[in-house]
PDB file of C-alpha atoms in Angstrom:
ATOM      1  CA  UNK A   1      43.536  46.534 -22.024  1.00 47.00           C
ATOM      2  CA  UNK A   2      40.208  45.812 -24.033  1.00 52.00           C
ATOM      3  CA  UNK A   3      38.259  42.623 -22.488  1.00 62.00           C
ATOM      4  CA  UNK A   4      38.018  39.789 -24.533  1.00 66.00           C
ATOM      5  CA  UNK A   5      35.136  38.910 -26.398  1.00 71.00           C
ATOM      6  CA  UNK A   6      33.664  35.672 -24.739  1.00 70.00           C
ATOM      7  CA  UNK A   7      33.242  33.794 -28.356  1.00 70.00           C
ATOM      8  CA  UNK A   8      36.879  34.137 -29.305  1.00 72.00           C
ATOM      9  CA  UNK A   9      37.623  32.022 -25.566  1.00 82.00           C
ATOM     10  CA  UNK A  10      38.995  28.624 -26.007  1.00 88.00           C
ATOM     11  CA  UNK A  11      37.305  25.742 -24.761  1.00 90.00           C
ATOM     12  CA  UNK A  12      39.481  25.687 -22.202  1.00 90.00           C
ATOM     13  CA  UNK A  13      38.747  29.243 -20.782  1.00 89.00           C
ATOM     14  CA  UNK A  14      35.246  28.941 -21.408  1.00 90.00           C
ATOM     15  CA  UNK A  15      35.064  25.998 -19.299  1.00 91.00           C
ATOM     16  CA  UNK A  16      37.492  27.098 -16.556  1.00 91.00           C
ATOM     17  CA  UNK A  17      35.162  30.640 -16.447  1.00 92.00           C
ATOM     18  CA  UNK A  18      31.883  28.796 -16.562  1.00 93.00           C
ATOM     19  CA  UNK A  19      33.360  26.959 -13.600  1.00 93.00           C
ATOM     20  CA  UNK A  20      34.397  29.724 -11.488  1.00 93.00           C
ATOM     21  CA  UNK A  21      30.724  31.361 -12.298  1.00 93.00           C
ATOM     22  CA  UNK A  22      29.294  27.481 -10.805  1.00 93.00           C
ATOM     23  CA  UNK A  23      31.335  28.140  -7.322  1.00 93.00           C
ATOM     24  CA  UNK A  24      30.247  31.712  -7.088  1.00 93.00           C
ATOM     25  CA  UNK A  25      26.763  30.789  -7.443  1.00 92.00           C
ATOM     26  CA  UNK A  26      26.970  27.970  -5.272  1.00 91.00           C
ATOM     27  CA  UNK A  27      28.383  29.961  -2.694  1.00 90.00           C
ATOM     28  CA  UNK A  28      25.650  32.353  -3.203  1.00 88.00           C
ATOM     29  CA  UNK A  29      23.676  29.251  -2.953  1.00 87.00           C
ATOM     30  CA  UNK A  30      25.009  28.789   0.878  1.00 85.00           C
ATOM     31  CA  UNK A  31      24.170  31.617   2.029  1.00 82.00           C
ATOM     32  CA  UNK A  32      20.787  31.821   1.165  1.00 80.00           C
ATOM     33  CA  UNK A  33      20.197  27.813   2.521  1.00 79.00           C
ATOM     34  CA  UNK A  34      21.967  29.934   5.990  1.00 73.00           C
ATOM     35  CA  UNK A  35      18.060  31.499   5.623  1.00 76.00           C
ATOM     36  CA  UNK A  36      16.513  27.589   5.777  1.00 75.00           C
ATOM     37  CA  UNK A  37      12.644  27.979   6.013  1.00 79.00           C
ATOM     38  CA  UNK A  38      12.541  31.587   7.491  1.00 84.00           C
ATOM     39  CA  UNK A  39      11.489  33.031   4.349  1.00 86.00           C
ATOM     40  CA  UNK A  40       8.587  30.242   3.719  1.00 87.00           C
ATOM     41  CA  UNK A  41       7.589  30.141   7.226  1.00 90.00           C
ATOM     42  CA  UNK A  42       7.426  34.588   6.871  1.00 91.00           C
ATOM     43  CA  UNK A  43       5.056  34.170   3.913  1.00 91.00           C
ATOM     44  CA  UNK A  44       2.867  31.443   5.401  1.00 93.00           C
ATOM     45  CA  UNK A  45       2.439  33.341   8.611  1.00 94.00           C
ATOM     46  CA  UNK A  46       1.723  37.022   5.967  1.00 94.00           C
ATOM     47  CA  UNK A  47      -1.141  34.633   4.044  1.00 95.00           C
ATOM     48  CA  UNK A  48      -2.234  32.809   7.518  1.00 95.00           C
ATOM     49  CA  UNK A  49      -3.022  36.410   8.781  1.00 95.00           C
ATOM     50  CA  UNK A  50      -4.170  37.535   5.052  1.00 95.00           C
ATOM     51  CA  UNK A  51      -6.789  34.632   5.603  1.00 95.00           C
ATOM     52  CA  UNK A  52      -8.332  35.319   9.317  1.00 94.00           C
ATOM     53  CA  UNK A  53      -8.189  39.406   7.957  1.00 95.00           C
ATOM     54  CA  UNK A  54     -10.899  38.206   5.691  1.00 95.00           C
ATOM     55  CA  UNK A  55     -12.365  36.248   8.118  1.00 95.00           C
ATOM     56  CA  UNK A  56     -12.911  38.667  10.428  1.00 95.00           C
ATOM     57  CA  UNK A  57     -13.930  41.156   7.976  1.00 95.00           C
ATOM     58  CA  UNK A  58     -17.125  38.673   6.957  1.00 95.00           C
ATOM     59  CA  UNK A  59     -17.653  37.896  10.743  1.00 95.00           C
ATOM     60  CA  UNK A  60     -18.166  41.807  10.972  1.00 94.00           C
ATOM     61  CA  UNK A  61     -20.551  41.673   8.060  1.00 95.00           C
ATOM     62  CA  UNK A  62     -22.598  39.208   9.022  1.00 94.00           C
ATOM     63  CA  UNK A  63     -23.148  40.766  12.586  1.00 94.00           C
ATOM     64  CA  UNK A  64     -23.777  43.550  11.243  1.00 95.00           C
ATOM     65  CA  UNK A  65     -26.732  41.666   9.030  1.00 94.00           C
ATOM     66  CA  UNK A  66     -28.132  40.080  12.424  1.00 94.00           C
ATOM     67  CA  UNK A  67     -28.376  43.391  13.869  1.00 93.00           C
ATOM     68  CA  UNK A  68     -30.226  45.071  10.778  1.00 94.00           C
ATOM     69  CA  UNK A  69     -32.529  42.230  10.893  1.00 93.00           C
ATOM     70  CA  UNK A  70     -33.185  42.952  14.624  1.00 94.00           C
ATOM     71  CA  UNK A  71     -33.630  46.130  13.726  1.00 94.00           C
ATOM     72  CA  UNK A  72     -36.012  45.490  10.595  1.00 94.00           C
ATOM     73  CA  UNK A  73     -38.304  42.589  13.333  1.00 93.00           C
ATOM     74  CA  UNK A  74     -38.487  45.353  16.168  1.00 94.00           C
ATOM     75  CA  UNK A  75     -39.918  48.072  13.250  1.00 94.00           C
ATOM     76  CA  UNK A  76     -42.411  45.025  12.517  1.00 93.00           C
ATOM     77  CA  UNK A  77     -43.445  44.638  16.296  1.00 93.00           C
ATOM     78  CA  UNK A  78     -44.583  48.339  16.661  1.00 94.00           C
ATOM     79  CA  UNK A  79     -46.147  48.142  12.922  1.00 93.00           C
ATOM     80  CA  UNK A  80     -47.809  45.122  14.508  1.00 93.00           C
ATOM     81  CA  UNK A  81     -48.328  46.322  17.750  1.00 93.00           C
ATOM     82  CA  UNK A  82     -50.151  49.257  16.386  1.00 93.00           C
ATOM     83  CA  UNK A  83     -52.591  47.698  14.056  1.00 92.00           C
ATOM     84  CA  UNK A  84     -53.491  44.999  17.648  1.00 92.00           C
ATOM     85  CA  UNK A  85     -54.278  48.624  18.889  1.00 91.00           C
ATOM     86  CA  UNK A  86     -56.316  49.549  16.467  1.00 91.00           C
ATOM     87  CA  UNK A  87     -58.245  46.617  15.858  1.00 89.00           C
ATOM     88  CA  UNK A  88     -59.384  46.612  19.536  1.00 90.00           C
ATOM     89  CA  UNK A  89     -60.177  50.089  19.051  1.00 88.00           C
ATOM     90  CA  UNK A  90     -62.395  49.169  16.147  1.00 88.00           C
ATOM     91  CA  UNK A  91     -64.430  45.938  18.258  1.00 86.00           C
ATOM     92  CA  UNK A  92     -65.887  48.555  20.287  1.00 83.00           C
ATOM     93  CA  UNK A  93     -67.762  49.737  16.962  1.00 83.00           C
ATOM     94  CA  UNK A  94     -68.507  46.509  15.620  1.00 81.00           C
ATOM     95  CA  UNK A  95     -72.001  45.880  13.876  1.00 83.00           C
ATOM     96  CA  UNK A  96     -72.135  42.737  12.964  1.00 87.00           C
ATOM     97  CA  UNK A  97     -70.693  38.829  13.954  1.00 88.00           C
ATOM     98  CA  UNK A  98     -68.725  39.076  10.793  1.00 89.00           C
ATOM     99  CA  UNK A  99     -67.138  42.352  11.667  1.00 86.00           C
ATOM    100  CA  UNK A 100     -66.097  41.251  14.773  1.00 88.00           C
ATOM    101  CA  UNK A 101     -64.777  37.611  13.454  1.00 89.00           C
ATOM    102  CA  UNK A 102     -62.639  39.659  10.786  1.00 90.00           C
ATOM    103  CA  UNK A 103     -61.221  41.742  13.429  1.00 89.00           C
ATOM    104  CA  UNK A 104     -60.271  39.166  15.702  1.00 90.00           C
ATOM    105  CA  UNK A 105     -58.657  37.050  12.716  1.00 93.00           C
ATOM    106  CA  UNK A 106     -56.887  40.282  12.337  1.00 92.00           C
ATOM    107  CA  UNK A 107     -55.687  40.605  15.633  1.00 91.00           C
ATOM    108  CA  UNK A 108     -54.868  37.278  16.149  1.00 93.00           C
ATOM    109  CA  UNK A 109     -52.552  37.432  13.030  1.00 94.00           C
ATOM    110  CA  UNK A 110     -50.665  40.233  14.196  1.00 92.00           C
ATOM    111  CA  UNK A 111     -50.024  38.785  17.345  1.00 93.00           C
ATOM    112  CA  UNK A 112     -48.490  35.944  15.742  1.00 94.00           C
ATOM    113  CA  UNK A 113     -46.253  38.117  13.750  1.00 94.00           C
ATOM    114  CA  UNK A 114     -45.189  39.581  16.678  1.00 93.00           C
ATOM    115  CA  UNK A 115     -44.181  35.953  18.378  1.00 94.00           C
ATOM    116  CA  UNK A 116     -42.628  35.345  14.758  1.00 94.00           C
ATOM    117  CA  UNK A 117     -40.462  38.479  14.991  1.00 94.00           C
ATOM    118  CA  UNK A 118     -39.269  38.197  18.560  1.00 94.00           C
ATOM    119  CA  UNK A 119     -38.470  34.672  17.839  1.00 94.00           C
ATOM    120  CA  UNK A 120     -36.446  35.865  15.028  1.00 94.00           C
ATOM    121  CA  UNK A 121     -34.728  38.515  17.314  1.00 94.00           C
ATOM    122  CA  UNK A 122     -33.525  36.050  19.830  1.00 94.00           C
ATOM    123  CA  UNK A 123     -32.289  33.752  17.233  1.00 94.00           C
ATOM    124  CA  UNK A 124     -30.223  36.680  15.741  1.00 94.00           C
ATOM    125  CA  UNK A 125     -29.027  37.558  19.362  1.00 93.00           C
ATOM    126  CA  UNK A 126     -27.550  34.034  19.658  1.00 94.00           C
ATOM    127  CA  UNK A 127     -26.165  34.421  16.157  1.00 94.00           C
ATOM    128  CA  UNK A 128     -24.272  37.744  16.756  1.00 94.00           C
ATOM    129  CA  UNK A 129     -23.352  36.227  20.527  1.00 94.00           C
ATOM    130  CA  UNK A 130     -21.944  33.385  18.562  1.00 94.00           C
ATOM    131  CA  UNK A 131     -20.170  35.458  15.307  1.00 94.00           C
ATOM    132  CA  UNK A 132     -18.812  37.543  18.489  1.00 94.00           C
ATOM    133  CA  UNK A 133     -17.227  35.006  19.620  1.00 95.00           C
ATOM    134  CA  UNK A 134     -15.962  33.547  16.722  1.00 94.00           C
ATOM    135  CA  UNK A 135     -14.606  37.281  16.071  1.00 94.00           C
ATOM    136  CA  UNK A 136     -12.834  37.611  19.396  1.00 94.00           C
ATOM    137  CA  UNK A 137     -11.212  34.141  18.560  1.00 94.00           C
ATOM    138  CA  UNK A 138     -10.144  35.323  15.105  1.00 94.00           C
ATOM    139  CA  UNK A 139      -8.507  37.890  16.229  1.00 94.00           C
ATOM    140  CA  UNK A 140      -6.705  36.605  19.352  1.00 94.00           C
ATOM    141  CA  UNK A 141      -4.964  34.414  16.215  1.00 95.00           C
ATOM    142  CA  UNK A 142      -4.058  37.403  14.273  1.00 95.00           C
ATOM    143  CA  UNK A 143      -2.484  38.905  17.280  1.00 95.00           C
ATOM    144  CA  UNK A 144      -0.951  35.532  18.044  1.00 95.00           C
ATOM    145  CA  UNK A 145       0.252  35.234  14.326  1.00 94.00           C
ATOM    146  CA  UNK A 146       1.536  38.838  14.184  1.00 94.00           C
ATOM    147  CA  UNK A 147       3.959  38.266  16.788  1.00 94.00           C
ATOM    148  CA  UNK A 148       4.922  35.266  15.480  1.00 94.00           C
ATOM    149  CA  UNK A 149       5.642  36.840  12.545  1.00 94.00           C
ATOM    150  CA  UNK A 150       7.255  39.274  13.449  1.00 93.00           C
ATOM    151  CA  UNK A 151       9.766  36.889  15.828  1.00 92.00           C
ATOM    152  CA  UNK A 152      10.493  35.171  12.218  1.00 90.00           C
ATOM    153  CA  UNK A 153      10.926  39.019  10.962  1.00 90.00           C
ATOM    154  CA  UNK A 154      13.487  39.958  12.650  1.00 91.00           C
ATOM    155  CA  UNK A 155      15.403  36.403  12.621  1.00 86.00           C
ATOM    156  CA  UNK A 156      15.489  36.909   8.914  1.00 86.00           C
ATOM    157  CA  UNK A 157      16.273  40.078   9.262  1.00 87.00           C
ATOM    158  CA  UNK A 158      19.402  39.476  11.460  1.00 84.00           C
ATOM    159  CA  UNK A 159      20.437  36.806   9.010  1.00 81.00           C
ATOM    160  CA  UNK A 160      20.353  38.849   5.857  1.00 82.00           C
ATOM    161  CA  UNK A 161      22.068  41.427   7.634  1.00 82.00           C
ATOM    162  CA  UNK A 162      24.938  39.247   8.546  1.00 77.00           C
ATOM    163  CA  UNK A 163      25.386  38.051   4.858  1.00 80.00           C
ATOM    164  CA  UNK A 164      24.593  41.026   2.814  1.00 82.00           C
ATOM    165  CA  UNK A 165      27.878  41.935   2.465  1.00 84.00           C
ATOM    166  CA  UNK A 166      29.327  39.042   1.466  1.00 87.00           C
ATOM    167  CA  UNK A 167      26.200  38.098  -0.713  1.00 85.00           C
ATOM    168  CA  UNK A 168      26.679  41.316  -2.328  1.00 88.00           C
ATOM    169  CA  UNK A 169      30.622  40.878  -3.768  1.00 91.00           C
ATOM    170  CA  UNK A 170      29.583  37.463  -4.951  1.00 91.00           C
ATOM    171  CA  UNK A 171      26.716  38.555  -6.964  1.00 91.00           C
ATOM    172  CA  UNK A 172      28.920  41.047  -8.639  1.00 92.00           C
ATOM    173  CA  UNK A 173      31.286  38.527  -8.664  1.00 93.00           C
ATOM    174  CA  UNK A 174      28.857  36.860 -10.744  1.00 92.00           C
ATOM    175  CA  UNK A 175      27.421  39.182 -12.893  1.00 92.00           C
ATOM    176  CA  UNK A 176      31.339  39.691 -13.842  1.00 92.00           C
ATOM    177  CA  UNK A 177      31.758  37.064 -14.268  1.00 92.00           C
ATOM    178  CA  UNK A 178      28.930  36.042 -16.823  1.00 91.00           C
ATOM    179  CA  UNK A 179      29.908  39.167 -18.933  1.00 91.00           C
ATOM    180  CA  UNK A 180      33.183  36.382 -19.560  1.00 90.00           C
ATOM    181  CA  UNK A 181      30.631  33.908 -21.188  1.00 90.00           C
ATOM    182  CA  UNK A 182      29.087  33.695 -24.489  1.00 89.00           C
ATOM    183  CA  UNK A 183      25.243  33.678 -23.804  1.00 91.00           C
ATOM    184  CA  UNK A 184      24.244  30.990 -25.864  1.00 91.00           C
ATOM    185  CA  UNK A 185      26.637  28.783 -23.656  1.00 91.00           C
ATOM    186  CA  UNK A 186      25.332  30.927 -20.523  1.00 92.00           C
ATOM    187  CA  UNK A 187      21.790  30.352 -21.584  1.00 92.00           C
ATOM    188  CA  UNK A 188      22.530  26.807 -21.726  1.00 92.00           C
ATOM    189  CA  UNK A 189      24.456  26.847 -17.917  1.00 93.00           C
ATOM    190  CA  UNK A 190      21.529  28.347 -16.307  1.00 92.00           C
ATOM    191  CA  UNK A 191      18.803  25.683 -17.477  1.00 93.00           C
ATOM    192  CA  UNK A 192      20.679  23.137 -16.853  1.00 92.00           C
ATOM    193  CA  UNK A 193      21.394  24.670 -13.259  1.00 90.00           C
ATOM    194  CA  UNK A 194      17.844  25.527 -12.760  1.00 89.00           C
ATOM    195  CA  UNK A 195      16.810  21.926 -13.703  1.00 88.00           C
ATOM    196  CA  UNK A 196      19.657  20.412 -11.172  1.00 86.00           C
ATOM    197  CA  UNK A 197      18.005  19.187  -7.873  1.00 81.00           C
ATOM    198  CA  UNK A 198      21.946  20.746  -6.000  1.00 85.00           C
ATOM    199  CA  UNK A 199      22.416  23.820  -8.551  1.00 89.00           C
ATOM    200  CA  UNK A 200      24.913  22.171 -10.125  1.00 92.00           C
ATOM    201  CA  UNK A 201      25.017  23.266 -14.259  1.00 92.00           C
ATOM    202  CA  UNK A 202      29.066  22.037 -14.607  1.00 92.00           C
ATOM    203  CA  UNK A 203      30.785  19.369 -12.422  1.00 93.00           C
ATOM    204  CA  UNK A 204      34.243  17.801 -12.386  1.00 91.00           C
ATOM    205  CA  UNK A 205      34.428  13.981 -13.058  1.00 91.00           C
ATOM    206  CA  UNK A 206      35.403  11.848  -9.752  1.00 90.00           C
ATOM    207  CA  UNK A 207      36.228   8.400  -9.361  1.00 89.00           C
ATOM    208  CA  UNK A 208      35.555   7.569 -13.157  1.00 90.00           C
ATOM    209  CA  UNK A 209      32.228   9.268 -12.703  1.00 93.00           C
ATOM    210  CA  UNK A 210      29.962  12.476 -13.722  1.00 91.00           C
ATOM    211  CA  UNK A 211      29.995  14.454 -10.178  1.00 90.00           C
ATOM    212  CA  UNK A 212      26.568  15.072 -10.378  1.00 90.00           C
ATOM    213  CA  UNK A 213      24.785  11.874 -10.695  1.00 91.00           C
ATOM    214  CA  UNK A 214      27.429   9.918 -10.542  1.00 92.00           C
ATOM    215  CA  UNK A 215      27.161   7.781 -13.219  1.00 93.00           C
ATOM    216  CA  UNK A 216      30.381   5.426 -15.100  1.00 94.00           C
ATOM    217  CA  UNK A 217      31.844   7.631 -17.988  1.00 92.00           C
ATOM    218  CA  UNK A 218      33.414   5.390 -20.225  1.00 92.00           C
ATOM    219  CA  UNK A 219      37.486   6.235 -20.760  1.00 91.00           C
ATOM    220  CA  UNK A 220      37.223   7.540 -24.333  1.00 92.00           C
ATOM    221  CA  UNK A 221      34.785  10.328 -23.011  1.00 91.00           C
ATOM    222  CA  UNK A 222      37.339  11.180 -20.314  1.00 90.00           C
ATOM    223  CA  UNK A 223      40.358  11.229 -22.266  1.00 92.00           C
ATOM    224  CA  UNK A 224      38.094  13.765 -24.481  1.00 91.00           C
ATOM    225  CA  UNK A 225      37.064  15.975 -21.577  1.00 90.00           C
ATOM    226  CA  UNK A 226      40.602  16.143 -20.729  1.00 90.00           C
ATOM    227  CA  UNK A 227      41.114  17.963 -24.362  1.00 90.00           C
ATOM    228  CA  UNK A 228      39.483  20.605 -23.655  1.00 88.00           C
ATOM    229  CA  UNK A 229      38.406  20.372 -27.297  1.00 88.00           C
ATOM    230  CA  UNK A 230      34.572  21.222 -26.984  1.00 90.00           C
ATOM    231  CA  UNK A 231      31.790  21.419 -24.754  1.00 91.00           C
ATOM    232  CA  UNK A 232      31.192  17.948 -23.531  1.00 91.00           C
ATOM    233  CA  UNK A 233      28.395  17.020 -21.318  1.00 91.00           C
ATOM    234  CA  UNK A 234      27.521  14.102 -19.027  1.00 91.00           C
ATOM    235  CA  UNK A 235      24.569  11.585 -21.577  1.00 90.00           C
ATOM    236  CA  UNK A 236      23.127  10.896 -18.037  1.00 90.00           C
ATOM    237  CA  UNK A 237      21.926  14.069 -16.349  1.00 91.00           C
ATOM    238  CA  UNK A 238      23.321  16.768 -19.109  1.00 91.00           C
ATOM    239  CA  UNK A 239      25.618  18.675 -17.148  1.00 92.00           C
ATOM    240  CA  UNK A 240      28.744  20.070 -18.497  1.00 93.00           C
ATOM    241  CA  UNK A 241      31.719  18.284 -17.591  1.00 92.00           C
ATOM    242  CA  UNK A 242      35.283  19.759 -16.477  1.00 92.00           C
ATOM    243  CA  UNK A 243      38.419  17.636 -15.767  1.00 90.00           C
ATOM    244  CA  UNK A 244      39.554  18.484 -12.065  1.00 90.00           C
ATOM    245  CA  UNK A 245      42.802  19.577 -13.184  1.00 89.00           C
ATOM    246  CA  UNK A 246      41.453  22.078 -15.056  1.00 87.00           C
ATOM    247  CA  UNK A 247      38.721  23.074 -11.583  1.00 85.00           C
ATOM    248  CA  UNK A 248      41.552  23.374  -9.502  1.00 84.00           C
ATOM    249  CA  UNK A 249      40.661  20.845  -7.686  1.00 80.00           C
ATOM    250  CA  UNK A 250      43.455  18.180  -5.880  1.00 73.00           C
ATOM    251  CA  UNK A 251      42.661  14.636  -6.523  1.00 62.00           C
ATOM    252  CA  UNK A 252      44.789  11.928  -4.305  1.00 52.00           C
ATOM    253  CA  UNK A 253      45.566   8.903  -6.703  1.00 49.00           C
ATOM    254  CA  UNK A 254      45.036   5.485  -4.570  1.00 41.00           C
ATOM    255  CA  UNK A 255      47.826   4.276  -4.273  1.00 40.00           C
ATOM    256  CA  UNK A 256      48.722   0.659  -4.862  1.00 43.00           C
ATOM    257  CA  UNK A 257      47.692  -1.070  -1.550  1.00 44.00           C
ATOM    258  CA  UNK A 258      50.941  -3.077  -0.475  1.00 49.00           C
ATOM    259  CA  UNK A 259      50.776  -6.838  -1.102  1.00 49.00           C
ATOM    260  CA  UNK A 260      50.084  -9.082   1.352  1.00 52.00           C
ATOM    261  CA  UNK A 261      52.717 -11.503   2.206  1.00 51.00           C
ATOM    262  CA  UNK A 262      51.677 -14.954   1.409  1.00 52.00           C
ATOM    263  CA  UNK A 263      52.097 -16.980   4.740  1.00 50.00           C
ATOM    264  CA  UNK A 264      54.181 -20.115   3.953  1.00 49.00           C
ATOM    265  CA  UNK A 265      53.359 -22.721   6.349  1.00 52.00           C
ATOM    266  CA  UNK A 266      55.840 -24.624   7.159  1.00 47.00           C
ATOM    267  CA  UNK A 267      55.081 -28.213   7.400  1.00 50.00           C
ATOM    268  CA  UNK A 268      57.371 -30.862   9.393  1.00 45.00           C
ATOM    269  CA  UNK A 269      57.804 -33.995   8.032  1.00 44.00           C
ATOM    270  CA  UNK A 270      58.405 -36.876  10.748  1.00 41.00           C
ATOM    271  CA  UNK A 271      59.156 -39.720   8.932  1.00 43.00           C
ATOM    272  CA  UNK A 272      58.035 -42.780  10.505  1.00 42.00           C
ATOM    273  CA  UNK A 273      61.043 -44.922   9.933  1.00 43.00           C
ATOM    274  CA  UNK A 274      62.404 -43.401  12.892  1.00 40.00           C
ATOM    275  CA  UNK A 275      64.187 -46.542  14.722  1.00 40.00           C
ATOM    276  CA  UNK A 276      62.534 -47.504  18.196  1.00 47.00           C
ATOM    277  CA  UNK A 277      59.426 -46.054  17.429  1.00 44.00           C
ATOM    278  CA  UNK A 278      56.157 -48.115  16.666  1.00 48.00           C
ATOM    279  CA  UNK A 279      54.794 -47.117  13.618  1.00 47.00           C
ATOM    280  CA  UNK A 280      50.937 -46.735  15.682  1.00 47.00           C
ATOM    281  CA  UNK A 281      52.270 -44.349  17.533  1.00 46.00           C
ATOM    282  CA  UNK A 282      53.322 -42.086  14.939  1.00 39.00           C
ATOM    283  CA  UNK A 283      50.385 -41.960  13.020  1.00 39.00           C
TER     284      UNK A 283
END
């Protein structure tokens, strides 16, 4: 038997399709809020460890800087060294006052580069002792994250598992289901749902009232969603609206509450003309 083309539904199948498509995905809904904040809590601790990655990356870097520069002050020491070496060399041959002024200048400048240097070398030493120990820090918290995050892992892991299945036959439930419905009207469904805080893109009316933000609907507007005469949505929060009869869904009438028996008091009259009796004392 050929399927039925979704525009030549009535209103009435339309609506009773679109709200079989709303319980699938709400039950689809379920079991991905069975989940809670596993998922968010996975890709916190995946961008936590992302972050101190980098970290200790840069840490590595700039050690690696301190030590070059170590390396680049202890090549000036012997540079320096060398020419202190030679200059004392060269004061032996000295001619003059001036001569030997120049080369002590000389020598006394190189000696102070060489104070500058190592000064500079124990400063880096404290600076890679420090980065090191920023590093070892940095990565006692990726380890620390990584298991962590791999506890959350395998929670979701064990969840998913145990509602694949299920998850599975409802989305092709779903997707079956939306084949049913025209997409302009599906189009419409799924922003609405998307825009609902509960997921909600069709409710049943309840109490008088749109079951989604339960607001009055006037009589008139509920004698027309009872029709089934065209796609009527709720003027407060724009969801489509469905008479329960037509969800499937059992509504108990209140019934009229029993009236309460009015209490008749009954009053007794003494009547003071009684003979015998002083009037003061019946009073």
């Amino acid at each position: 038997m050929a399927k039925k083309d979704p525009t030549d539904l009535t209103v009435e199948e339309k609506l009773e399709t679109l709200y079989k498509l709303q319980t699938t995905l709400s039950a689809i809904d379920e079991k991905r809020a069975l989940r809670g904040e596993l998922p968010l809590e996975v890709q916190d601790l995946e961008d936590e460890i992302a972050g101190l990655t980098t970290r200790v990356e840069k840490i590595k870097g700039e050690i690696e800087d301190f030590q070059q520069a170590v390396t680049q002050k202890k090549a000036e020491i012997a540079a320096a060294q060398i020419s202190v070496k030679k200059y004392n060399e060269q004061l032996d041959d000295v001619q003059n006052n001036r001569e030997y002024d120049t080369l002590k200048k000389e020598i006394e400048f190189q000696t102070l580069e060489i104070e500058l240097c190592n000064k500079k070398i124990r400063e880096a030493a404290t600076k890679v002792e420090e980065r090191k120990s920023d590093l070892k820090r940095a990565e006692e918290q990726i380890d620390d994250r990584k298991q962590a995050l791999e506890e959350k892992k395998n929670e979701l892991d064990e969840i998913i598992e145990e509602t694949r299945a299920e998850e599975e036959r409802l989305r092709d439930k779903a997707k079956d289901l939306e084949m049913k419905v025209e997409p302009r009207l599906l189009t419409s469904f799924k922003r609405i749902r998307k825009n609902a805080r509960n997921g909600l893109g069709i409710v049943y009316v309840q109490r008088d009232a749109c079951g989604g933000c339960f607001n009055k609907i006037p009589p008139q507007r509920q004698l027309d969603i009872k029709m089934h005469k065209k796609i009527i949505v709720c003027e407060y929060c724009g969801r489509i609206m469905i008479d329960p009869e037509l969800a499937g869904v059992k509504t108990v009438a209140e019934e009229d509450k029993p009236k309460r028996k009015r209490t008749i008091r009954k009053r007794t009259v003494v009547k003071k003309e009684m003979i015998g009796v002083p009037e003061d004392r019946l009073s």
